[in-house]
PDB file of C-alpha atoms in Angstrom:
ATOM      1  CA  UNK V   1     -16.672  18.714  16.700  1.00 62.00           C
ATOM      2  CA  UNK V   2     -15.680  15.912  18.654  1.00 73.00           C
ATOM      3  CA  UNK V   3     -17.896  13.640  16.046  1.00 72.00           C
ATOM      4  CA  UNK V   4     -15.691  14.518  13.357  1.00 77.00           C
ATOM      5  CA  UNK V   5     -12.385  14.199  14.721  1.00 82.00           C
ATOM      6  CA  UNK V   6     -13.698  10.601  15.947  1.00 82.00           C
ATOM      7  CA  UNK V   7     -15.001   9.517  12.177  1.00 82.00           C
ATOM      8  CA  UNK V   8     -11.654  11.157  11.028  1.00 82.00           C
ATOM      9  CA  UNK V   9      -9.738   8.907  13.615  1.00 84.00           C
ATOM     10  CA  UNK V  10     -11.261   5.564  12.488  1.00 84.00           C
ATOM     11  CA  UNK V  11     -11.013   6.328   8.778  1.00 84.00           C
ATOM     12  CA  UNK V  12      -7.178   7.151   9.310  1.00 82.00           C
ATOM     13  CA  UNK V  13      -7.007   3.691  11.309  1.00 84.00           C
ATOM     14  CA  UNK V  14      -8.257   1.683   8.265  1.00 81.00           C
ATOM     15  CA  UNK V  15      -6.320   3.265   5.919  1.00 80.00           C
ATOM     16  CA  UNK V  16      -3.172   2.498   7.798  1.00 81.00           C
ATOM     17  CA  UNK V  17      -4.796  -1.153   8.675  1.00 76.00           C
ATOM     18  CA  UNK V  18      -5.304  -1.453   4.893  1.00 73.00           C
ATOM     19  CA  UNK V  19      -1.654  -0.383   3.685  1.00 75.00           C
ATOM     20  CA  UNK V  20      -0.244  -2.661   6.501  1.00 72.00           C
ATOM     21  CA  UNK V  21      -2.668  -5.945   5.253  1.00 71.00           C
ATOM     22  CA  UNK V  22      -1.465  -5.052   1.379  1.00 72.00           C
ATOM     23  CA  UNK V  23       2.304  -4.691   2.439  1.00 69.00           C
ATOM     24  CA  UNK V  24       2.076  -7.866   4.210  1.00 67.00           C
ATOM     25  CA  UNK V  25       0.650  -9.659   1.009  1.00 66.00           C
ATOM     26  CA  UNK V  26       3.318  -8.016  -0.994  1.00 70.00           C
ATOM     27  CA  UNK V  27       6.173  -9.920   0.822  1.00 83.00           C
ATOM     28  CA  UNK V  28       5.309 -13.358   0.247  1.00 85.00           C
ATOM     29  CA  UNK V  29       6.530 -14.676  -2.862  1.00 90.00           C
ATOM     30  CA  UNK V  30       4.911 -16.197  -6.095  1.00 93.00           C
ATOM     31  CA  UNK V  31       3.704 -19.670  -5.713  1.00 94.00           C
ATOM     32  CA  UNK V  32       5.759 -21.945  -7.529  1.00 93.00           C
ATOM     33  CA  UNK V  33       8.617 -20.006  -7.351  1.00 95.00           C
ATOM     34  CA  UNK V  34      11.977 -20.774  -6.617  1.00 96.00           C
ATOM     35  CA  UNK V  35      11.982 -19.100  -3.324  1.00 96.00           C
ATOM     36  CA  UNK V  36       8.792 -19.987  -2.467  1.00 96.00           C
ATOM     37  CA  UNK V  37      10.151 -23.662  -2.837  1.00 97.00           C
ATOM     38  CA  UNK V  38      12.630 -22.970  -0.113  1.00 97.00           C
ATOM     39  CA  UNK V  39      10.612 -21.236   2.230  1.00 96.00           C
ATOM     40  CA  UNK V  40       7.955 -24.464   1.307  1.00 96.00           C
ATOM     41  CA  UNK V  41      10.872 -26.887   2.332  1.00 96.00           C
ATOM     42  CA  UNK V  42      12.304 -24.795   5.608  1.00 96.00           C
ATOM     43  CA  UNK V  43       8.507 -25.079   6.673  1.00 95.00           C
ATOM     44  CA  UNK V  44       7.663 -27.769   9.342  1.00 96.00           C
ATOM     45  CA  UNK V  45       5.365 -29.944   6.700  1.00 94.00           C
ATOM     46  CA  UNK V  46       2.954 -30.932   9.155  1.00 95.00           C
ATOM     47  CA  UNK V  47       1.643 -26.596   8.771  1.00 96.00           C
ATOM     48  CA  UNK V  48       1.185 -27.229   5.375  1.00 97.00           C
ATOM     49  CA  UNK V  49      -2.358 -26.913   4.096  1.00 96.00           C
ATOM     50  CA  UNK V  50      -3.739 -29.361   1.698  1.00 97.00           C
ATOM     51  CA  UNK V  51      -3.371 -26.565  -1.417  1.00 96.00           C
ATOM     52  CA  UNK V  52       0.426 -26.280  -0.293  1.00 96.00           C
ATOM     53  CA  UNK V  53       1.196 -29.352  -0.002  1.00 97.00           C
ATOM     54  CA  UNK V  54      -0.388 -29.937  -4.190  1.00 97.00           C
ATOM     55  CA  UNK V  55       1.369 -26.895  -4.875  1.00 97.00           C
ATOM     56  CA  UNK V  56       4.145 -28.082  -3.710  1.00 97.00           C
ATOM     57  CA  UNK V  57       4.106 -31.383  -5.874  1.00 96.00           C
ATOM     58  CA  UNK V  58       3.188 -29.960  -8.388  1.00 96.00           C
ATOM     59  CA  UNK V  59       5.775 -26.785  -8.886  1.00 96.00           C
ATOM     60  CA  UNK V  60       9.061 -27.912  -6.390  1.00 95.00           C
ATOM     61  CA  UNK V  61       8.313 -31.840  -6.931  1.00 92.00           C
ATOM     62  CA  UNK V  62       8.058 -32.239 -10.668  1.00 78.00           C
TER      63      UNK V  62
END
């Protein structure tokens, strides 16, 4: 019994890791979009990756 209630544990902690990882991704917005523009410029630039920064150029920039 105590087998069960310990597989049932673990697969009710993913699931709940799983929702929390997708709501997370939900929040950020669109690349290229206005707000993501903003956040882009309120960020310190020197965390920017390489993709951001082109992303950046290429969608806020021009």
């Amino acid at each position: 019994m105590s087998y069960i209630n310990n597989n049932v544990l673990k697969l009710g902690s993913l699931a709940l890791a799983s929702m929390f990882v997708i709501g997370l991704s939900g929040c950020a917005p669109e690349v290229g979009s206005e707000q993501w523009c903003k956040q882009m410029s309120e960020k310190d630039k020197g965390d920017w990756t390489a993709n951001e920064a082109a992303d950046y150029a290429k969608h806020c920039v021009f």
